[in-house]
PDB file of C-alpha atoms in Angstrom:
ATOM      1  CA  LEU A   1     -46.468 -93.075-230.614  1.00 57.00           C
ATOM      2  CA  LEU A   2     -47.891 -91.154-227.695  1.00 59.00           C
ATOM      3  CA  ALA A   3     -51.574 -91.448-227.098  1.00 62.00           C
ATOM      4  CA  THR A   4     -52.924 -87.928-226.371  1.00 60.00           C
ATOM      5  CA  ASN A   5     -56.152 -89.151-224.762  1.00 63.00           C
ATOM      6  CA  PRO A   6     -57.618 -92.590-223.653  1.00 66.00           C
ATOM      7  CA  CYS A   7     -58.859 -93.525-227.134  1.00 67.00           C
ATOM      8  CA  GLY A   8     -55.452 -92.639-228.730  1.00 65.00           C
ATOM      9  CA  GLU A   9     -57.109 -92.254-232.163  1.00 68.00           C
ATOM     10  CA  GLN A  10     -54.848 -89.423-233.134  1.00 73.00           C
ATOM     11  CA  PRO A  11     -51.202 -89.990-232.260  1.00 76.00           C
ATOM     12  CA  LEU A  12     -49.461 -86.669-231.851  1.00 83.00           C
ATOM     13  CA  SER A  13     -46.097 -85.399-230.511  1.00 83.00           C
ATOM     14  CA  ALA A  14     -45.488 -85.048-226.767  1.00 85.00           C
ATOM     15  CA  TRP A  15     -47.920 -82.583-225.096  1.00 89.00           C
ATOM     16  CA  ALA A  16     -49.666 -81.777-228.426  1.00 88.00           C
ATOM     17  CA  VAL A  17     -53.420 -81.141-228.358  1.00 86.00           C
ATOM     18  CA  CYS A  18     -56.200 -81.717-230.917  1.00 81.00           C
ATOM     19  CA  ASN A  19     -58.268 -78.627-231.531  1.00 89.00           C
ATOM     20  CA  LEU A  20     -61.317 -80.144-233.370  1.00 93.00           C
ATOM     21  CA  GLY A  21     -64.178 -78.681-235.356  1.00 95.00           C
ATOM     22  CA  ALA A  22     -66.488 -80.110-237.988  1.00 97.00           C
ATOM     23  CA  MET A  23     -68.658 -78.678-240.820  1.00 98.00           C
ATOM     24  CA  ASN A  24     -72.222 -80.064-241.084  1.00 98.00           C
ATOM     25  CA  LEU A  25     -72.357 -80.928-244.808  1.00 98.00           C
ATOM     26  CA  ALA A  26     -76.116 -81.650-244.612  1.00 97.00           C
ATOM     27  CA  ALA A  27     -76.802 -78.007-243.888  1.00 97.00           C
ATOM     28  CA  TYR A  28     -75.443 -77.094-247.306  1.00 98.00           C
ATOM     29  CA  VAL A  29     -77.823 -78.976-249.496  1.00 98.00           C
ATOM     30  CA  LYS A  30     -80.888 -76.885-250.710  1.00 96.00           C
ATOM     31  CA  SER A  31     -83.232 -78.369-253.357  1.00 95.00           C
ATOM     32  CA  SER A  32     -81.039 -81.518-253.786  1.00 96.00           C
ATOM     33  CA  LYS A  33     -77.907 -79.246-254.703  1.00 98.00           C
ATOM     34  CA  PHE A  34     -74.869 -78.677-252.718  1.00 98.00           C
ATOM     35  CA  ASP A  35     -74.009 -74.995-252.056  1.00 98.00           C
ATOM     36  CA  TYR A  36     -70.174 -75.166-252.621  1.00 98.00           C
ATOM     37  CA  GLU A  37     -69.883 -71.398-252.567  1.00 98.00           C
ATOM     38  CA  ASN A  38     -71.255 -70.807-249.002  1.00 98.00           C
ATOM     39  CA  PHE A  39     -69.666 -73.876-247.751  1.00 98.00           C
ATOM     40  CA  GLY A  40     -66.255 -72.584-248.847  1.00 98.00           C
ATOM     41  CA  LYS A  41     -66.900 -69.349-247.292  1.00 98.00           C
ATOM     42  CA  ASP A  42     -67.863 -70.879-243.954  1.00 98.00           C
ATOM     43  CA  VAL A  43     -64.833 -73.119-243.918  1.00 98.00           C
ATOM     44  CA  ARG A  44     -62.586 -69.792-244.072  1.00 98.00           C
ATOM     45  CA  VAL A  45     -64.692 -68.573-240.980  1.00 98.00           C
ATOM     46  CA  ALA A  46     -64.275 -71.973-239.129  1.00 98.00           C
ATOM     47  CA  MET A  47     -60.489 -71.869-239.676  1.00 98.00           C
ATOM     48  CA  ARG A  48     -60.304 -68.226-238.095  1.00 98.00           C
ATOM     49  CA  PHE A  49     -62.512 -69.534-235.215  1.00 98.00           C
ATOM     50  CA  LEU A  50     -60.256 -72.631-234.554  1.00 98.00           C
ATOM     51  CA  ASP A  51     -57.184 -70.522-234.848  1.00 98.00           C
ATOM     52  CA  ASN A  52     -58.692 -68.195-232.247  1.00 98.00           C
ATOM     53  CA  VAL A  53     -59.556 -70.957-229.904  1.00 97.00           C
ATOM     54  CA  ILE A  54     -55.796 -71.779-229.543  1.00 97.00           C
ATOM     55  CA  ASP A  55     -55.147 -68.355-228.018  1.00 97.00           C
ATOM     56  CA  ASP A  56     -58.412 -68.160-225.932  1.00 97.00           C
ATOM     57  CA  THR A  57     -58.060 -71.577-224.385  1.00 95.00           C
ATOM     58  CA  TYR A  58     -57.090 -71.949-220.694  1.00 95.00           C
ATOM     59  CA  TYR A  59     -54.179 -74.500-220.585  1.00 95.00           C
ATOM     60  CA  PHE A  60     -53.798 -76.633-217.375  1.00 95.00           C
ATOM     61  CA  TYR A  61     -50.289 -77.341-218.309  1.00 95.00           C
ATOM     62  CA  LYS A  62     -47.810 -74.932-219.704  1.00 97.00           C
ATOM     63  CA  ASP A  63     -46.285 -77.823-221.885  1.00 96.00           C
ATOM     64  CA  ASN A  64     -49.550 -78.077-223.706  1.00 94.00           C
ATOM     65  CA  GLU A  65     -49.616 -74.394-224.209  1.00 97.00           C
ATOM     66  CA  LYS A  66     -46.168 -74.171-225.593  1.00 97.00           C
ATOM     67  CA  VAL A  67     -46.863 -76.974-228.187  1.00 96.00           C
ATOM     68  CA  ALA A  68     -50.310 -75.678-229.138  1.00 97.00           C
ATOM     69  CA  LYS A  69     -48.942 -72.063-229.761  1.00 97.00           C
ATOM     70  CA  ASP A  70     -45.711 -73.296-231.451  1.00 97.00           C
ATOM     71  CA  ILE A  71     -47.543 -75.297-234.107  1.00 97.00           C
ATOM     72  CA  ARG A  72     -51.031 -73.968-233.896  1.00 97.00           C
ATOM     73  CA  ARG A  73     -52.552 -77.432-235.021  1.00 96.00           C
ATOM     74  CA  THR A  74     -56.289 -77.377-235.857  1.00 96.00           C
ATOM     75  CA  GLY A  75     -58.421 -80.302-236.939  1.00 95.00           C
ATOM     76  CA  LEU A  76     -61.273 -79.076-239.120  1.00 97.00           C
ATOM     77  CA  GLY A  77     -63.406 -82.015-240.544  1.00 97.00           C
ATOM     78  CA  ILE A  78     -67.057 -82.816-241.448  1.00 98.00           C
ATOM     79  CA  LEU A  79     -70.144 -84.503-240.234  1.00 96.00           C
ATOM     80  CA  GLY A  80     -73.340 -85.406-241.998  1.00 97.00           C
ATOM     81  CA  LEU A  81     -71.916 -86.783-245.250  1.00 98.00           C
ATOM     82  CA  ALA A  82     -74.401 -89.542-245.531  1.00 97.00           C
ATOM     83  CA  ASP A  83     -77.374 -87.081-244.878  1.00 97.00           C
ATOM     84  CA  ALA A  84     -76.103 -84.705-247.433  1.00 98.00           C
ATOM     85  CA  LEU A  85     -75.938 -87.471-250.127  1.00 98.00           C
ATOM     86  CA  ILE A  86     -79.452 -88.498-249.300  1.00 97.00           C
ATOM     87  CA  LYS A  87     -80.686 -85.022-249.543  1.00 97.00           C
ATOM     88  CA  MET A  88     -79.025 -84.866-252.999  1.00 98.00           C
ATOM     89  CA  LYS A  89     -80.548 -88.282-253.779  1.00 97.00           C
ATOM     90  CA  VAL A  90     -77.165 -89.707-254.407  1.00 98.00           C
ATOM     91  CA  LYS A  91     -76.262 -93.281-253.272  1.00 97.00           C
ATOM     92  CA  TYR A  92     -73.613 -93.535-250.560  1.00 97.00           C
ATOM     93  CA  GLY A  93     -70.555 -95.482-252.032  1.00 95.00           C
ATOM     94  CA  SER A  94     -71.837 -95.469-255.719  1.00 97.00           C
ATOM     95  CA  ASP A  95     -69.719 -94.308-258.556  1.00 97.00           C
ATOM     96  CA  GLU A  96     -72.013 -91.194-258.854  1.00 97.00           C
ATOM     97  CA  SER A  97     -71.153 -90.172-255.343  1.00 98.00           C
ATOM     98  CA  MET A  98     -67.374 -90.086-255.789  1.00 98.00           C
ATOM     99  CA  PRO A  99     -67.001 -86.860-257.866  1.00 98.00           C
ATOM    100  CA  VAL A 100     -69.555 -85.151-255.428  1.00 98.00           C
ATOM    101  CA  ILE A 101     -67.484 -86.115-252.458  1.00 98.00           C
ATOM    102  CA  GLU A 102     -64.258 -85.245-254.133  1.00 98.00           C
ATOM    103  CA  LYS A 103     -65.500 -81.705-254.888  1.00 98.00           C
ATOM    104  CA  ILE A 104     -66.757 -81.279-251.391  1.00 98.00           C
ATOM    105  CA  PHE A 105     -63.471 -82.279-249.862  1.00 98.00           C
ATOM    106  CA  LYS A 106     -61.539 -80.170-252.360  1.00 98.00           C
ATOM    107  CA  THR A 107     -63.571 -77.211-251.393  1.00 98.00           C
ATOM    108  CA  LEU A 108     -62.890 -77.879-247.781  1.00 98.00           C
ATOM    109  CA  ARG A 109     -59.155 -78.392-248.253  1.00 98.00           C
ATOM    110  CA  ASP A 110     -58.553 -75.437-250.569  1.00 98.00           C
ATOM    111  CA  ASN A 111     -60.595 -72.884-248.584  1.00 98.00           C
ATOM    112  CA  ALA A 112     -58.915 -74.009-245.234  1.00 98.00           C
ATOM    113  CA  TYR A 113     -55.336 -73.566-246.693  1.00 98.00           C
ATOM    114  CA  ILE A 114     -56.271 -70.261-248.247  1.00 98.00           C
ATOM    115  CA  ALA A 115     -57.774 -68.853-244.981  1.00 98.00           C
ATOM    116  CA  SER A 116     -54.751 -70.107-242.922  1.00 98.00           C
ATOM    117  CA  SER A 117     -52.365 -68.505-245.242  1.00 98.00           C
ATOM    118  CA  ASP A 118     -54.318 -65.231-245.215  1.00 98.00           C
ATOM    119  CA  ILE A 119     -54.508 -65.262-241.450  1.00 98.00           C
ATOM    120  CA  ALA A 120     -50.667 -65.778-241.492  1.00 98.00           C
ATOM    121  CA  LEU A 121     -50.318 -62.600-243.460  1.00 98.00           C
ATOM    122  CA  GLU A 122     -52.403 -60.835-240.953  1.00 98.00           C
ATOM    123  CA  LYS A 123     -51.004 -62.348-237.678  1.00 98.00           C
ATOM    124  CA  GLY A 124     -47.966 -64.289-238.538  1.00 98.00           C
ATOM    125  CA  SER A 125     -47.109 -67.981-239.340  1.00 98.00           C
ATOM    126  CA  PHE A 126     -46.867 -70.559-236.701  1.00 98.00           C
ATOM    127  CA  PRO A 127     -43.587 -70.213-234.715  1.00 98.00           C
ATOM    128  CA  LYS A 128     -41.954 -73.386-235.825  1.00 97.00           C
ATOM    129  CA  TYR A 129     -42.718 -72.680-239.585  1.00 98.00           C
ATOM    130  CA  ASN A 130     -39.895 -73.291-241.891  1.00 98.00           C
ATOM    131  CA  ARG A 131     -40.939 -72.494-245.509  1.00 97.00           C
ATOM    132  CA  GLU A 132     -38.617 -74.759-247.401  1.00 97.00           C
ATOM    133  CA  LYS A 133     -39.270 -77.801-245.223  1.00 97.00           C
ATOM    134  CA  TYR A 134     -43.199 -77.054-245.021  1.00 98.00           C
ATOM    135  CA  LEU A 135     -43.305 -76.881-248.856  1.00 97.00           C
ATOM    136  CA  GLN A 136     -41.759 -80.278-249.198  1.00 97.00           C
ATOM    137  CA  GLY A 137     -44.668 -81.958-247.073  1.00 96.00           C
ATOM    138  CA  PHE A 138     -46.225 -84.794-248.874  1.00 95.00           C
ATOM    139  CA  HIS A 139     -49.691 -83.341-248.399  1.00 94.00           C
ATOM    140  CA  ILE A 140     -48.702 -79.816-249.349  1.00 97.00           C
ATOM    141  CA  LYS A 141     -47.011 -80.982-252.689  1.00 97.00           C
ATOM    142  CA  LYS A 142     -50.524 -82.122-253.746  1.00 96.00           C
ATOM    143  CA  LEU A 143     -52.077 -78.604-253.137  1.00 98.00           C
ATOM    144  CA  PRO A 144     -53.043 -76.534-256.301  1.00 98.00           C
ATOM    145  CA  GLU A 145     -50.160 -74.515-257.553  1.00 98.00           C
ATOM    146  CA  ASP A 146     -51.843 -71.133-256.681  1.00 98.00           C
ATOM    147  CA  ILE A 147     -52.143 -72.210-253.181  1.00 98.00           C
ATOM    148  CA  LYS A 148     -48.686 -73.471-252.846  1.00 98.00           C
ATOM    149  CA  LYS A 149     -47.421 -69.993-254.164  1.00 98.00           C
ATOM    150  CA  ARG A 150     -49.676 -68.104-251.691  1.00 98.00           C
ATOM    151  CA  ILE A 151     -48.141 -70.151-248.909  1.00 98.00           C
ATOM    152  CA  ALA A 152     -44.686 -69.624-250.105  1.00 98.00           C
ATOM    153  CA  LYS A 153     -45.322 -65.835-250.213  1.00 98.00           C
ATOM    154  CA  GLN A 154     -47.497 -65.316-247.146  1.00 98.00           C
ATOM    155  CA  GLY A 155     -46.621 -68.303-244.907  1.00 98.00           C
ATOM    156  CA  ILE A 156     -49.173 -70.441-243.113  1.00 98.00           C
ATOM    157  CA  ARG A 157     -50.765 -69.929-239.785  1.00 98.00           C
ATOM    158  CA  ASN A 158     -51.480 -73.508-238.695  1.00 98.00           C
ATOM    159  CA  ALA A 159     -48.964 -76.419-239.139  1.00 96.00           C
ATOM    160  CA  VAL A 160     -51.818 -78.947-239.559  1.00 95.00           C
ATOM    161  CA  LEU A 161     -55.357 -77.913-240.677  1.00 97.00           C
ATOM    162  CA  LEU A 162     -57.765 -80.837-241.373  1.00 96.00           C
ATOM    163  CA  THR A 163     -58.650 -84.196-239.810  1.00 94.00           C
ATOM    164  CA  ILE A 164     -61.677 -86.518-240.228  1.00 92.00           C
ATOM    165  CA  ALA A 165     -62.847 -87.259-236.805  1.00 89.00           C
ATOM    166  CA  PRO A 166     -65.625 -89.708-235.831  1.00 88.00           C
ATOM    167  CA  THR A 167     -67.759 -86.768-234.558  1.00 90.00           C
ATOM    168  CA  GLY A 168     -69.829 -89.192-232.288  1.00 84.00           C
ATOM    169  CA  THR A 169     -71.285 -86.689-229.815  1.00 85.00           C
ATOM    170  CA  THR A 170     -71.342 -83.688-232.027  1.00 89.00           C
ATOM    171  CA  SER A 171     -73.288 -85.466-234.804  1.00 89.00           C
ATOM    172  CA  LEU A 172     -75.901 -86.681-232.265  1.00 83.00           C
ATOM    173  CA  ILE A 173     -76.305 -83.013-231.006  1.00 87.00           C
ATOM    174  CA  SER A 174     -76.548 -81.884-234.687  1.00 90.00           C
ATOM    175  CA  GLY A 175     -78.986 -84.737-235.474  1.00 87.00           C
ATOM    176  CA  VAL A 176     -77.016 -85.893-238.604  1.00 92.00           C
ATOM    177  CA  SER A 177     -74.811 -89.014-239.556  1.00 92.00           C
ATOM    178  CA  SER A 178     -71.305 -88.974-237.972  1.00 92.00           C
ATOM    179  CA  GLY A 179     -68.170 -88.266-239.803  1.00 93.00           C
ATOM    180  CA  VAL A 180     -67.788 -90.092-243.277  1.00 95.00           C
ATOM    181  CA  GLU A 181     -69.992 -93.029-242.119  1.00 94.00           C
ATOM    182  CA  PRO A 182     -73.131 -94.165-243.691  1.00 95.00           C
ATOM    183  CA  VAL A 183     -76.371 -93.962-241.699  1.00 93.00           C
ATOM    184  CA  TYR A 184     -76.297 -96.915-239.282  1.00 90.00           C
ATOM    185  CA  GLU A 185     -79.980 -97.866-239.853  1.00 91.00           C
ATOM    186  CA  PHE A 186     -83.095 -96.027-240.831  1.00 91.00           C
ATOM    187  CA  GLU A 187     -85.565 -97.829-238.550  1.00 88.00           C
ATOM    188  CA  PHE A 188     -84.569 -99.152-235.202  1.00 85.00           C
ATOM    189  CA  ILE A 189     -86.218-100.011-231.894  1.00 88.00           C
ATOM    190  CA  ARG A 190     -85.158 -97.844-228.904  1.00 81.00           C
ATOM    191  CA  ASN A 191     -85.552 -98.968-225.356  1.00 87.00           C
ATOM    192  CA  ASP A 192     -85.812 -96.311-222.627  1.00 83.00           C
ATOM    193  CA  ARG A 193     -87.575 -95.580-219.498  1.00 89.00           C
ATOM    194  CA  LEU A 194     -90.904 -95.082-221.270  1.00 87.00           C
ATOM    195  CA  GLY A 195     -90.736 -98.442-222.925  1.00 89.00           C
ATOM    196  CA  LYS A 196     -89.956 -99.621-226.521  1.00 90.00           C
ATOM    197  CA  HIS A 197     -90.312 -97.157-229.539  1.00 85.00           C
ATOM    198  CA  MET A 198     -89.901 -97.576-233.206  1.00 85.00           C
ATOM    199  CA  MET A 199     -87.497 -94.765-234.317  1.00 82.00           C
ATOM    200  CA  TYR A 200     -87.005 -93.497-237.730  1.00 85.00           C
ATOM    201  CA  HIS A 201     -84.048 -91.732-239.192  1.00 89.00           C
ATOM    202  CA  PRO A 202     -85.275 -88.034-239.634  1.00 91.00           C
ATOM    203  CA  LEU A 203     -84.818 -87.849-243.457  1.00 94.00           C
ATOM    204  CA  TYR A 204     -86.356 -91.236-243.862  1.00 93.00           C
ATOM    205  CA  GLU A 205     -89.389 -90.318-241.633  1.00 91.00           C
ATOM    206  CA  GLU A 206     -89.853 -87.123-243.766  1.00 93.00           C
ATOM    207  CA  PHE A 207     -89.782 -89.308-246.876  1.00 94.00           C
ATOM    208  CA  LYS A 208     -92.352 -91.813-245.342  1.00 92.00           C
ATOM    209  CA  LYS A 209     -94.752 -88.976-244.494  1.00 94.00           C
ATOM    210  CA  GLU A 210     -94.640 -87.580-247.997  1.00 94.00           C
ATOM    211  CA  ASN A 211     -94.750 -90.958-249.755  1.00 94.00           C
ATOM    212  CA  PRO A 212     -96.674 -93.313-247.452  1.00 91.00           C
ATOM    213  CA  LYS A 213     -96.945 -96.176-249.957  1.00 91.00           C
ATOM    214  CA  ALA A 214     -93.590 -95.843-251.761  1.00 92.00           C
ATOM    215  CA  GLU A 215     -90.774 -98.243-251.511  1.00 92.00           C
ATOM    216  CA  LYS A 216     -87.490 -96.890-249.881  1.00 91.00           C
ATOM    217  CA  PRO A 217     -85.334 -95.510-252.627  1.00 94.00           C
ATOM    218  CA  ASP A 218     -81.911 -96.908-253.268  1.00 94.00           C
ATOM    219  CA  TYR A 219     -80.265 -93.699-252.222  1.00 96.00           C
ATOM    220  CA  PHE A 220     -81.125 -94.447-248.557  1.00 96.00           C
ATOM    221  CA  VAL A 221     -78.211 -96.518-247.834  1.00 94.00           C
ATOM    222  CA  SER A 222     -77.518 -98.095-244.290  1.00 94.00           C
ATOM    223  CA  ALA A 223     -74.317 -99.524-242.960  1.00 93.00           C
ATOM    224  CA  ASN A 224     -75.829-103.020-243.324  1.00 89.00           C
TER     225      ASN A 224
END
């Protein structure tokens, strides 16, 4: 295995690159309901965006450019899962959460593959594409029949589409939980140049303001 960065969290082939993006799941919860329709539409936009990044990137090494354009690997994932569940009042890790999470990831997967196949019809499949071998892939065999037929007919633009990355920095910028992890803690003390402060997770802080005397509901699940 060849480590592609100092962390080496994603072993790839020589000179391969990881082109990552993540959907903020918390943004799709309105009035405690997940908006699957708009989430699916935005996943398709995100796939086109990541595919365009492959062509618009400046590559320092020609070897990177060749591998990137030969297989057109993307890594579309998610962040804010824990926050999305809290907004839906669903307990992270509960039996109730499983069908919700499954539907979210099915929507992510199906729309990503539909988009990549449709872009292939428009711009061509990735150069190393071999239809027979590709359709024998372990993950590809698990796709819904209509999507497999679409790929068989139209091809696929990207050799690899999805990954679940830690999203450490991007989740901090977005102000939501990282990747598929639970919220680390809802109350914690922060030390900085201005001293010590009691910090609250934004959704918990909002709940406390609206319900000052109420106990914390069980759907506020921390890592501990």
